[in-house]
Coordinates of C-alpha atoms and ligand atoms in Angstrom, one line a residue:
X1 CA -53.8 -26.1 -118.2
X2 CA -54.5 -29.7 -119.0
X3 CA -53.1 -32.6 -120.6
X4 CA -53.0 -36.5 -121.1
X5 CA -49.6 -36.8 -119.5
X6 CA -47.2 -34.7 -117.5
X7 CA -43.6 -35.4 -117.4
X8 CA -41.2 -33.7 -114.7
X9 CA -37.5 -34.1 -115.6
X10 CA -36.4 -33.5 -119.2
X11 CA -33.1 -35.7 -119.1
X12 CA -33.1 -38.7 -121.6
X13 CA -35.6 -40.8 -119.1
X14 CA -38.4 -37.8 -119.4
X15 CA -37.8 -37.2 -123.4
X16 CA -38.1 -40.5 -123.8
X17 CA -41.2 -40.9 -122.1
X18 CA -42.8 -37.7 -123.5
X19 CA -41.6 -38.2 -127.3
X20 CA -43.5 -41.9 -126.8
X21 CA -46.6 -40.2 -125.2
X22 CA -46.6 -37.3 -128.3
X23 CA -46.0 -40.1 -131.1
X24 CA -49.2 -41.6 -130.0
X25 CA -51.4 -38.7 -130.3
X26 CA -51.4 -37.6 -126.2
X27 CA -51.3 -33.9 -125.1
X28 CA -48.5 -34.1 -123.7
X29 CA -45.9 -31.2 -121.8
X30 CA -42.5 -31.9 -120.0
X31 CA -41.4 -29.5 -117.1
X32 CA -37.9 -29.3 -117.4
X33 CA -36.1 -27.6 -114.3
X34 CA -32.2 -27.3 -115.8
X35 CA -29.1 -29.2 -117.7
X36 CA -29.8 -32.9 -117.3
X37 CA -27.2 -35.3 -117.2
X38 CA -26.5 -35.4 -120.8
X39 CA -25.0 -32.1 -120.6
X40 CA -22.1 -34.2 -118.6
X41 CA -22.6 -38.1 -120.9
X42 CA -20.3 -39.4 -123.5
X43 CA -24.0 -39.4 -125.5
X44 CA -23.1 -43.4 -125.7
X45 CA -26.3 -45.5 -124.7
X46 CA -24.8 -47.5 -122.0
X47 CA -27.5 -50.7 -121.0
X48 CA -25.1 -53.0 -118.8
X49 CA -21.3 -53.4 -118.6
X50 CA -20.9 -54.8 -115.5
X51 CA -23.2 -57.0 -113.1
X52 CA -23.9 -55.9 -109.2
X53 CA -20.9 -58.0 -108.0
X54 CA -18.1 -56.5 -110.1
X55 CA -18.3 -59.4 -113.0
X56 CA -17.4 -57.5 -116.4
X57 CA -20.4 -58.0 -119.2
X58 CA -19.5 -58.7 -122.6
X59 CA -23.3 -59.2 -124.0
X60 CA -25.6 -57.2 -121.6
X61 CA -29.2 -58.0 -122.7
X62 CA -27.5 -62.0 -122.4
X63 CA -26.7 -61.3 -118.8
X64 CA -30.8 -60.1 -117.5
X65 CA -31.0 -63.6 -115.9
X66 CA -28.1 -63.1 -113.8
X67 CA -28.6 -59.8 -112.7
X68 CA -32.0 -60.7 -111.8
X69 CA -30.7 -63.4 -109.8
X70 CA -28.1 -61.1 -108.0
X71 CA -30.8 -58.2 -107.9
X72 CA -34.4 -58.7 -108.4
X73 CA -35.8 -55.4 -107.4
X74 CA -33.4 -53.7 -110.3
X75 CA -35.7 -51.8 -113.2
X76 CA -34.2 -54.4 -115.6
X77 CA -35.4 -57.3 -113.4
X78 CA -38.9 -55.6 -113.4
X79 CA -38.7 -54.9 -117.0
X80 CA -37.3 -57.6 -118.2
X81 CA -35.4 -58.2 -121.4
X82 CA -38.2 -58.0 -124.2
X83 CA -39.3 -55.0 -123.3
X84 CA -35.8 -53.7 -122.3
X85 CA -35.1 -54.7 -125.9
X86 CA -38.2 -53.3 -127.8
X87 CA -37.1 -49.9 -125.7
X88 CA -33.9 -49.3 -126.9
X89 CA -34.7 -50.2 -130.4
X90 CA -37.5 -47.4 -130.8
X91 CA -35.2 -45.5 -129.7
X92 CA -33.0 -46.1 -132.1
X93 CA -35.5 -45.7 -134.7
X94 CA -36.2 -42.6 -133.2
X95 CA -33.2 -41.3 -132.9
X96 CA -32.6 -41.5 -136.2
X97 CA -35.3 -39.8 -137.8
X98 CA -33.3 -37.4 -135.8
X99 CA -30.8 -37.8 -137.9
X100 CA -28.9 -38.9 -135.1
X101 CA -27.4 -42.6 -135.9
X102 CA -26.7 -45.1 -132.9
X103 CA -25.2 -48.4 -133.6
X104 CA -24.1 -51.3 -131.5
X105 CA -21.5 -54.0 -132.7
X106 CA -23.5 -56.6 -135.0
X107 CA -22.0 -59.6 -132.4
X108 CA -24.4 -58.2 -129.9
X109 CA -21.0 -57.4 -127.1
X110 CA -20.6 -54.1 -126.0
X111 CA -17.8 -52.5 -127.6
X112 CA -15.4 -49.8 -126.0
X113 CA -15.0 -46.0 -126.6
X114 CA -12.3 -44.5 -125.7
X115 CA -12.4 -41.8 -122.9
X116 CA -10.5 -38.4 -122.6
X117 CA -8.4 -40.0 -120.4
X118 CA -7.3 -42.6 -123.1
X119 CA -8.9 -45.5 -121.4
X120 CA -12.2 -46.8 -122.1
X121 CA -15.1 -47.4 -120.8
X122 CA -17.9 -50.2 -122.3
X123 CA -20.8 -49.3 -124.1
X124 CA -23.6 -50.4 -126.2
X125 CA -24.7 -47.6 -128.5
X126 CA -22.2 -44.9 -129.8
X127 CA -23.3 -42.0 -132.2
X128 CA -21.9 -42.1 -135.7
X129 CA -19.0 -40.2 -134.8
X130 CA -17.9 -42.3 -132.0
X131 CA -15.5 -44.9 -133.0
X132 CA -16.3 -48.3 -131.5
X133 CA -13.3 -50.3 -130.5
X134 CA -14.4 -54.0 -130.4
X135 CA -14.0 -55.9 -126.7
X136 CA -11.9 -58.9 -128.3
X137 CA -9.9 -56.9 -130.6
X138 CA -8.8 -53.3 -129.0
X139 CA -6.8 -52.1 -131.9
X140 CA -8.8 -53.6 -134.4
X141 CA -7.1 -52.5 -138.0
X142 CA -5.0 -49.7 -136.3
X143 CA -1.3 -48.9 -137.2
X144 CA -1.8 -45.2 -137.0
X145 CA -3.7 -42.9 -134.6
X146 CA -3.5 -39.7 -133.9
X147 CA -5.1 -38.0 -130.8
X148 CA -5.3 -34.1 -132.2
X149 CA -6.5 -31.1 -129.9
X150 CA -7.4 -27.5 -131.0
X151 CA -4.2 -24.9 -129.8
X152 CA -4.9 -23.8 -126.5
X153 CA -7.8 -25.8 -125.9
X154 CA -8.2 -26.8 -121.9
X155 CA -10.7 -29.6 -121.9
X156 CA -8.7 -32.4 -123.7
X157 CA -5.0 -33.1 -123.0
X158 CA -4.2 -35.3 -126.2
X159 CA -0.8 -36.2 -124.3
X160 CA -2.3 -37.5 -121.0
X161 CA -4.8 -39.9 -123.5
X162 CA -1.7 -40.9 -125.7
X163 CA 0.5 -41.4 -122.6
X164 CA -2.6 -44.0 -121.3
X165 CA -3.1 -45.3 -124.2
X166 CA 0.6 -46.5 -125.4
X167 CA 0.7 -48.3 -121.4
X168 CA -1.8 -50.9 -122.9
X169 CA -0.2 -54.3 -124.5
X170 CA -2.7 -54.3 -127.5
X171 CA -1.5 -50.4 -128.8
X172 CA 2.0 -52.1 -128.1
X173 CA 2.6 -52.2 -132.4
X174 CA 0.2 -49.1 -132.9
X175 CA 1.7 -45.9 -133.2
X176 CA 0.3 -42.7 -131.1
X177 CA 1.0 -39.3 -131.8
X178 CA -0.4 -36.1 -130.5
X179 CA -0.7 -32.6 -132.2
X180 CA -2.1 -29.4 -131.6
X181 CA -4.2 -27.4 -134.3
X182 CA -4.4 -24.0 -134.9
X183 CA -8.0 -22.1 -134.9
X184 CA -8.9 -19.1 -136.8
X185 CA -9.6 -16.2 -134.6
X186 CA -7.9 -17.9 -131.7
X187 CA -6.2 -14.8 -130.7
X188 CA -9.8 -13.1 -130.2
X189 CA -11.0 -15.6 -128.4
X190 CA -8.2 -16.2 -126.2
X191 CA -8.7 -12.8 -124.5
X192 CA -11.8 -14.6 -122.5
X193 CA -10.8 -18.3 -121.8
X194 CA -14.0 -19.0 -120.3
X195 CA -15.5 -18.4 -123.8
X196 CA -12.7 -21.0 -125.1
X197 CA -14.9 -24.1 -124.3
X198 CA -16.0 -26.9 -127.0
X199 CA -19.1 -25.2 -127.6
X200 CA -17.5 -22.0 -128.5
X201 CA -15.3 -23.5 -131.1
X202 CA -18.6 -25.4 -132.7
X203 CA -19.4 -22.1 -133.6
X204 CA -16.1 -20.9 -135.5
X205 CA -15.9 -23.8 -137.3
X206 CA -19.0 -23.6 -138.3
X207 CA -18.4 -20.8 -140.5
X208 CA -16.7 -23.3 -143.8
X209 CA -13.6 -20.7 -144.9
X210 CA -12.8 -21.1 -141.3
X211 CA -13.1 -24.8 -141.1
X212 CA -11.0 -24.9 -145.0
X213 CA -8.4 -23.4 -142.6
X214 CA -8.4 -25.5 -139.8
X215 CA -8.0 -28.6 -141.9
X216 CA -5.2 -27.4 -144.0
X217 CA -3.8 -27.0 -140.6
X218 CA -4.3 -30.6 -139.6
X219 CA -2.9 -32.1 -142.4
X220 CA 0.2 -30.2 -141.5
X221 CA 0.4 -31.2 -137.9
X222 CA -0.8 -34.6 -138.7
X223 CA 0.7 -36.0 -141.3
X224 CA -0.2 -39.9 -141.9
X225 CA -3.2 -41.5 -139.9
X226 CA -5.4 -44.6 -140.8
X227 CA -7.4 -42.6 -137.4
X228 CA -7.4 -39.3 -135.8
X229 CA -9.0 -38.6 -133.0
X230 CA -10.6 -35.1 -132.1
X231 CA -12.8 -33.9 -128.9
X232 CA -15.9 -33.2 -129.1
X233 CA -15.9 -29.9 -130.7
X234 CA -18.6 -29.4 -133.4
X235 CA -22.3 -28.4 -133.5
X236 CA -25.3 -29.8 -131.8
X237 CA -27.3 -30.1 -135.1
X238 CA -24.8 -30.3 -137.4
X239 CA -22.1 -31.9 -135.8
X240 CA -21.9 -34.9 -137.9
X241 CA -22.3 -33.6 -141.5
X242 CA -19.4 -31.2 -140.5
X243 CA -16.8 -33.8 -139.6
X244 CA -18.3 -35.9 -142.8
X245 CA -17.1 -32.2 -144.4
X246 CA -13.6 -32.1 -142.4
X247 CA -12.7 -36.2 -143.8
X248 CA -13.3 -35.0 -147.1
X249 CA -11.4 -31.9 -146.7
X250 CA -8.4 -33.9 -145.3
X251 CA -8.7 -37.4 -146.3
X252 CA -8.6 -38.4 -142.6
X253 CA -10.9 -41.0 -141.3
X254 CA -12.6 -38.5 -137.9
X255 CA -13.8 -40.0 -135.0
X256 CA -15.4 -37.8 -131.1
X257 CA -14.6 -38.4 -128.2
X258 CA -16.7 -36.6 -125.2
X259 CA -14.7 -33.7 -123.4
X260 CA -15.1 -31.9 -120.0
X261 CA -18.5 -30.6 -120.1
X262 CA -20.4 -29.0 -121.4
X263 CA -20.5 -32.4 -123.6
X264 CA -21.0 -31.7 -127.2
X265 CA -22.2 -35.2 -127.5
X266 CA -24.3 -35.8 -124.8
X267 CA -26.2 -31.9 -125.8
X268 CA -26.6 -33.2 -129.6
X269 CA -29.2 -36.2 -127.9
X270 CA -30.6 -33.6 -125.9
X271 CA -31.5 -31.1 -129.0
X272 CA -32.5 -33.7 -131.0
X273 CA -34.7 -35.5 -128.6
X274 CA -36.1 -31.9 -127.6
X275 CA -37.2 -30.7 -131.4
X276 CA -38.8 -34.0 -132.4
X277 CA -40.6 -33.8 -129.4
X278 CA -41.7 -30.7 -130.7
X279 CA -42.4 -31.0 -134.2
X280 CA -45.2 -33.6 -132.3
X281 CA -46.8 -31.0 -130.7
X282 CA -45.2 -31.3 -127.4
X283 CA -45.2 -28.6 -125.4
X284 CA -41.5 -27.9 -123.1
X285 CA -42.0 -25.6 -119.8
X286 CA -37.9 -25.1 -119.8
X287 CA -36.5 -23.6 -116.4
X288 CA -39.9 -24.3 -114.6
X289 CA -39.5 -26.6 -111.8
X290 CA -42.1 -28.7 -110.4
X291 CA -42.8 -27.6 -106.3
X292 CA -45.9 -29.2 -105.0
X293 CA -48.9 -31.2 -105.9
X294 CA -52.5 -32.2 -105.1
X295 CA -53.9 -35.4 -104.2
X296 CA -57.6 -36.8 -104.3
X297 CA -57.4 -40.4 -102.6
X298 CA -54.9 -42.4 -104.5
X299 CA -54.6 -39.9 -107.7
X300 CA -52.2 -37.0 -108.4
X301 CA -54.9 -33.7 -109.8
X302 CA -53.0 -31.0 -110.3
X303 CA -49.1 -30.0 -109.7
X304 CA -47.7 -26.4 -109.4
X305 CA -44.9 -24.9 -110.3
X306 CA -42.7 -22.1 -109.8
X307 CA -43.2 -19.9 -112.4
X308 CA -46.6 -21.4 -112.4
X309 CA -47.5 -20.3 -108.7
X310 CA -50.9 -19.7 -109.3
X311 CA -52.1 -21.7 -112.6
X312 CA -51.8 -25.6 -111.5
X313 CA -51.2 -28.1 -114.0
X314 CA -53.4 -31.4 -114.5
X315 CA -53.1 -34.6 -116.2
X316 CA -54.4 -37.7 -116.4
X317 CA -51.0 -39.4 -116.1
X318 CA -47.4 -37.9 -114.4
X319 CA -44.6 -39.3 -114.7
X320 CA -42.0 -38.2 -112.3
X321 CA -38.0 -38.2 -114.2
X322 CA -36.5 -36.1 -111.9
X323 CA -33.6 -37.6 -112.1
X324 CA -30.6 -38.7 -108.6
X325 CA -28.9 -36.7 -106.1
X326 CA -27.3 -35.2 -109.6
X327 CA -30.3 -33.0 -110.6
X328 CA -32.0 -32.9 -107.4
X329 CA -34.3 -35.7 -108.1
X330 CA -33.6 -36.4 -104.6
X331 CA -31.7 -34.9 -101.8
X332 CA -29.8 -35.8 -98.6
X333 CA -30.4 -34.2 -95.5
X334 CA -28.0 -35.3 -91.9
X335 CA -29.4 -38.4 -91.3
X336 CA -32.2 -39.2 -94.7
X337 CA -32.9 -39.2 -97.8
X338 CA -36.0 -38.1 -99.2
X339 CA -37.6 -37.1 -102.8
X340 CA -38.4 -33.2 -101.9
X341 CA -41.7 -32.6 -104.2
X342 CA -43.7 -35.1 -103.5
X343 CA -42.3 -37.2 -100.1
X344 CA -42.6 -40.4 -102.3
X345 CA -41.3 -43.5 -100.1
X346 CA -37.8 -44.1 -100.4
X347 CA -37.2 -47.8 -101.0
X348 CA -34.3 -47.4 -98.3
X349 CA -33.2 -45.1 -95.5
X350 CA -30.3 -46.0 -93.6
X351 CA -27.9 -44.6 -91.2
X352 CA -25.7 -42.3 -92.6
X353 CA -22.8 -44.8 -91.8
X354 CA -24.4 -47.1 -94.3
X355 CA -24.3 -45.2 -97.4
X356 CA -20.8 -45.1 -98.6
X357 CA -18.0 -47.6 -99.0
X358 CA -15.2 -47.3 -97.2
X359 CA -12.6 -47.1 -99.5
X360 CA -13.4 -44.4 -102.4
X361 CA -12.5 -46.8 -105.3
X362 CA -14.3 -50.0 -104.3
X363 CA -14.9 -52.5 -106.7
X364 CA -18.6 -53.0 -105.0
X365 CA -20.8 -49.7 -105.4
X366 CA -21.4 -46.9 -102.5
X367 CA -24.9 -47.9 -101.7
X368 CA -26.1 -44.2 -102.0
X369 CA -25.9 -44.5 -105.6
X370 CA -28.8 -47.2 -105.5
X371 CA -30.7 -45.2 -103.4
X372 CA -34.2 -44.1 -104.4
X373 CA -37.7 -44.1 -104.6
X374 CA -39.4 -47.4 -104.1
X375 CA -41.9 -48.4 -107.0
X376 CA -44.0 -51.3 -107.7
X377 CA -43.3 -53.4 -110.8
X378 CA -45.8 -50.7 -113.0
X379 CA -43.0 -48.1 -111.5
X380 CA -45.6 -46.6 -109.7
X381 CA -44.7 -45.0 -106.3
X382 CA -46.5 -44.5 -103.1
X383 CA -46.6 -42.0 -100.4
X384 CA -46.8 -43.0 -96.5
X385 CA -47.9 -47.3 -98.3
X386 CA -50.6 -45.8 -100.5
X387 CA -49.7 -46.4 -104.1
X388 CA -50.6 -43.1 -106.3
X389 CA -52.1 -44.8 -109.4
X390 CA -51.5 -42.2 -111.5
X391 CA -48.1 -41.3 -110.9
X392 CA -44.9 -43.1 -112.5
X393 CA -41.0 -42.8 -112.2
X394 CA -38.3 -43.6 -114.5
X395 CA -34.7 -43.0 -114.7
X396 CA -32.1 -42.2 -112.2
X397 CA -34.9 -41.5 -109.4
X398 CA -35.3 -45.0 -109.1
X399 CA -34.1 -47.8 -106.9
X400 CA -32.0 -50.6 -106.8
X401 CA -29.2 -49.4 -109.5
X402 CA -26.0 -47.9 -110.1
X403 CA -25.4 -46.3 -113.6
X404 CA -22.1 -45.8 -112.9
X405 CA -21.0 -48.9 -111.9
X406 CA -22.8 -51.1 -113.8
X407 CA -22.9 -48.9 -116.9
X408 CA -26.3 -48.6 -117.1
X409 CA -27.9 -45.5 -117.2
X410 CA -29.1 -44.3 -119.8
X411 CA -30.6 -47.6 -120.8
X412 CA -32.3 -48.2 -117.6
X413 CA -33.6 -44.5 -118.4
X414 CA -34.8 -45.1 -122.0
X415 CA -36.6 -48.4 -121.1
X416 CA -38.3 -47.4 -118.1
X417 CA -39.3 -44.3 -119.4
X418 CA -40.7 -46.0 -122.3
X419 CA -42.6 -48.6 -120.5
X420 CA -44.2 -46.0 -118.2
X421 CA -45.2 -44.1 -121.9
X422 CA -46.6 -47.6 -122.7
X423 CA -48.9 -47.7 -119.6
X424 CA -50.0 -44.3 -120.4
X425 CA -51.0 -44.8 -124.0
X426 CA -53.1 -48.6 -123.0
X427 CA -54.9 -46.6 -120.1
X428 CA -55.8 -43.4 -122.3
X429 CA -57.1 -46.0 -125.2
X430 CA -59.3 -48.0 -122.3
X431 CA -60.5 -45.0 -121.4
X432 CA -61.4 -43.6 -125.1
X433 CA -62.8 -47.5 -125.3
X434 CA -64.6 -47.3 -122.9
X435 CA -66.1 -43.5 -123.4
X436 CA -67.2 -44.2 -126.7
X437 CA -68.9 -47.8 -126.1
X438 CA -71.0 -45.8 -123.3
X439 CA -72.0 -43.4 -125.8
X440 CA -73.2 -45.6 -128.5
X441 CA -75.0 -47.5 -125.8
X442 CA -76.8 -44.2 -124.8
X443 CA -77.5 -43.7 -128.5
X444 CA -78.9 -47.2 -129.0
X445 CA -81.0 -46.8 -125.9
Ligands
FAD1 C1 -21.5 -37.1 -115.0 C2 -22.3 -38.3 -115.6 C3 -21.9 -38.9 -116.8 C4 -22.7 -39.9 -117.3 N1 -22.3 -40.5 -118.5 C5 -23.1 -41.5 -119.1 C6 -22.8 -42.0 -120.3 O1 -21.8 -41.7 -121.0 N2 -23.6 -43.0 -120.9 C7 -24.7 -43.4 -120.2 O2 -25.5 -44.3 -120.7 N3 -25.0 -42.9 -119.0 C8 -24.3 -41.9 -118.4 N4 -24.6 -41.4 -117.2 C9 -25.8 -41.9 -116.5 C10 -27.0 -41.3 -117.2 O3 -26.6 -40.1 -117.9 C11 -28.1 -41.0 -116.3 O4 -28.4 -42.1 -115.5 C12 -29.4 -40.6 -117.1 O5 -29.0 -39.6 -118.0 C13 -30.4 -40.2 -116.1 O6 -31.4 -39.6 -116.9 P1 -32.7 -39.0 -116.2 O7 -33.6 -38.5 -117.3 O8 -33.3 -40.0 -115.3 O9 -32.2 -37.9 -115.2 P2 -31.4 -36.5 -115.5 O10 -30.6 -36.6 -116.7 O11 -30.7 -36.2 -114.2 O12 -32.6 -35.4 -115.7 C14 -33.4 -35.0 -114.7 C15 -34.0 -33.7 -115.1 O13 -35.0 -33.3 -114.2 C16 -34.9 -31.9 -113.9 N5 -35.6 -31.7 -112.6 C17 -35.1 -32.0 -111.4 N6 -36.1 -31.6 -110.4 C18 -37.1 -31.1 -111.1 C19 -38.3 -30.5 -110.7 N7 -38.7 -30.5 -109.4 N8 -39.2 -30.0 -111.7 C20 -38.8 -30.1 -113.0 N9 -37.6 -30.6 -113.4 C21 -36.8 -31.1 -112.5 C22 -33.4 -31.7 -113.9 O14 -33.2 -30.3 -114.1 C23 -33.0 -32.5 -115.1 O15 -33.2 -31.8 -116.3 C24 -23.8 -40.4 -116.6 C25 -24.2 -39.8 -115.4 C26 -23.5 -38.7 -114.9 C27 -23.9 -38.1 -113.6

């Protein structure tokens, strides 16, 4: 089989890549082993809340100069912020056709969403659902919240979040309350909890006499709230238009927030990335997993996989969005790191002693959540110095950056992948260019 582009990984980095690729007319496929990390994300685009050295950042494409400074070999410092910029705003575009809506805080700061926990983390882009709690004014217009859980549920503890909550000095005048709400057909469902989980509820109260029910119930338990907050408990495609449904059903205004996985919210940017890429004409090997490939000089030919044994796969382009440690992007052995399909160069390989912290909570990161694969400023990677030409990475196999930390991740994925996309579609066009200037020459000769 053979296409314009390749892309191994289907996590946000791969998606974003391939959906780029598709949109400008390449044949392109995505081999997509398992659950990326979306499966586990708020589905908040995070692009940078803190810098390398701990410093909190309030306006993150404002703070590219700094990090730079503290790390030049970071994807951002490679990218820098025009493109960083023009990335995440097609994929906001993008997203929306989707009928997903992101939105960022029209002062250009991060703003904060709260966690299951009840504390919060900082973000840039939060779905519709999400409320967004501005960084200067916590409790923003808030007399009234109420953190509300299904009956039974096990993957939100509205308590634990209230308890968090009330501790900080600007919920000091807001009141907090908790309550539990009863689901229809709870009983059945309790026989199995392992079938209890946030996607198993989307599905009863997707069925509208049921969801009548379970808002008739909340305005019992509730009572009076100018905000109620629920877990992430309603469908991957129509997730939104059923809380829109549930505010007018109980005059509440609704807001998500993410739960133990499997995350409802992270999924919903998964499915919707996944069917526009689609409706393109992409095509998805799901469960496949890329093994091996061959190499003529400094290009990548052909890859195989493991459903694929025998039938290799070419492109003209790869792109290699594999993801970290996480999804086996890359894997540690006793004493090294390495990237297992390929042996691409690791940018570093310490001693063991040298890739962790050593206290658990330290305010600088564990150094084995920068580790990756080394890649030129194209994002191209090479094997034993030679750079494969043909052969990007984006995401969380890279280099030089810790999402966690820095709150970062998937906006390091979405513009990286995007700029390797970019790459792809100039060289395919020099190439038609180039074809089709040689032909009319042979024509005129
Ligand atoms: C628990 C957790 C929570 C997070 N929460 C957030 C958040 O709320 N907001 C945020 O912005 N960032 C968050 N991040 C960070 C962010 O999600 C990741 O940095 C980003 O999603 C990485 O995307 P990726 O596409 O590079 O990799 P991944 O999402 O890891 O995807 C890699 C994909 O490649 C596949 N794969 C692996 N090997 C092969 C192979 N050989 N062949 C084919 N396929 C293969 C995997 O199965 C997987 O589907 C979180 C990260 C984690 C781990």
């Amino acid at each position: 089989m053979k296409f314009d582009s390749i892309v191994i990984g289907g996590g946000v980095a791969g998606l974003s890549c391939a959906i780029r690729c598709a949109e400008a007319g390449l044949k392109t496929a995505v081999v997509a082993a398992g659950q990326s990390a979306l499966h586990f994300s708020s589905g908040s685009v995070d692009v940078l809340s803190r810098l390398p050295n701990g410093e909190a950042v309030a306006a993150p494409f404002d703070a590219f100069t700094t990090l730079a400074e503290q790390s030049p070999h970071h994807p951002y410092s490679k990218l820098g912020v025009a493109a960083s910029r023009d990335a995440i705003a097609w994929y906001q575009n993008m997203m929306e056709k989707c009928g997903v809506y992101l939105s960022e805080q029209a002062d250009e700061k991060n703003h904060y969403r709260v966690t299951p926990m009840g504390t919060f983390r900082s973000t840039w882009l939060s779905q519709q659902t999400v409320h967004q709690f501005p960084l200067h004014d916590l409790s923003q217009g808030l007399t009234n919240v109420a953190l509300v859980t299904v009956d039974g549920f096990r993957d939100f503890q509205p308590q634990l979040a209230a308890d968090n909550l009330a501790k900080l000095p600007q919920f000091a005048n807001v009141s907090i309350k908790t309550a539990a709400v009863e689901l229809p057909d709870f009983e059945k469902m309790q026989r199995n909890p392992c079938e209890f989980r946030s996607i198993d509820i989307s599905r009863v109260l997707r069925d509208e006499t049921k969801l009548h029910a379970f808002a008739k119930s909340m305005i019992q338990q509730v009572g009076k709230a100018d905000l109620v907050i629920l877990p992430a408990i309603f469908g991957n495609g129509d997730g939104a238009a059923t809380i829109k449904l549930l505010e007018g059903l109980t005059g509440f205004s609704i807001c998500e927030i993410p739960t133990m996985p499997p995350s409802l919210l992270g999924i919903r940017l998964e499915e919707a990335m996944k069917s526009h890429f689609k409706k393109l004409g992409g095509l998805i090997l799901a469960g496949d997993e890329v093994i091996s490939g061959q190499f003529d000089g400094d290009k990548l030919t052909h890859i195989f996989t493991r459903n694929h044994e025998d039938i290799p796969l070419s492109a003209d382009h790869f792109l290699m969005a594999n993801g970290s440690f996480f999804s086996k992007g890359l894997a540690a052995h006793r004493e090294s790191i390495e990237e297992p399909v390929f042996g691409l160069d690791m940018a570093e390989n310490s001693h063991r002693d040298h890739w962790y912290q050593s206290q658990f909570f330290a305010k600088q990161s564990h150094p084995f959540m920068k580790m990756g694969v080394s890649c030129n400023e194209h994002f191209q990677p090479s094997i034993k110095g030679q750079t494969i030409s043909n052969l990007y990475c984006a995401g969380a196999i890279l280099a030089h950056y810790d999402p966690v930390q820095e709150g970062s991740g998937s906006g390091v994925a979405i513009s990286t992948g995007h700029y390797v996309a970019e790459q792809m579609i100039a060289r395919s066009q020099a190439v038609q260019i180039s074809d089709s200037q040689q032909k009319q020459e042979r024509t005129t000769a």
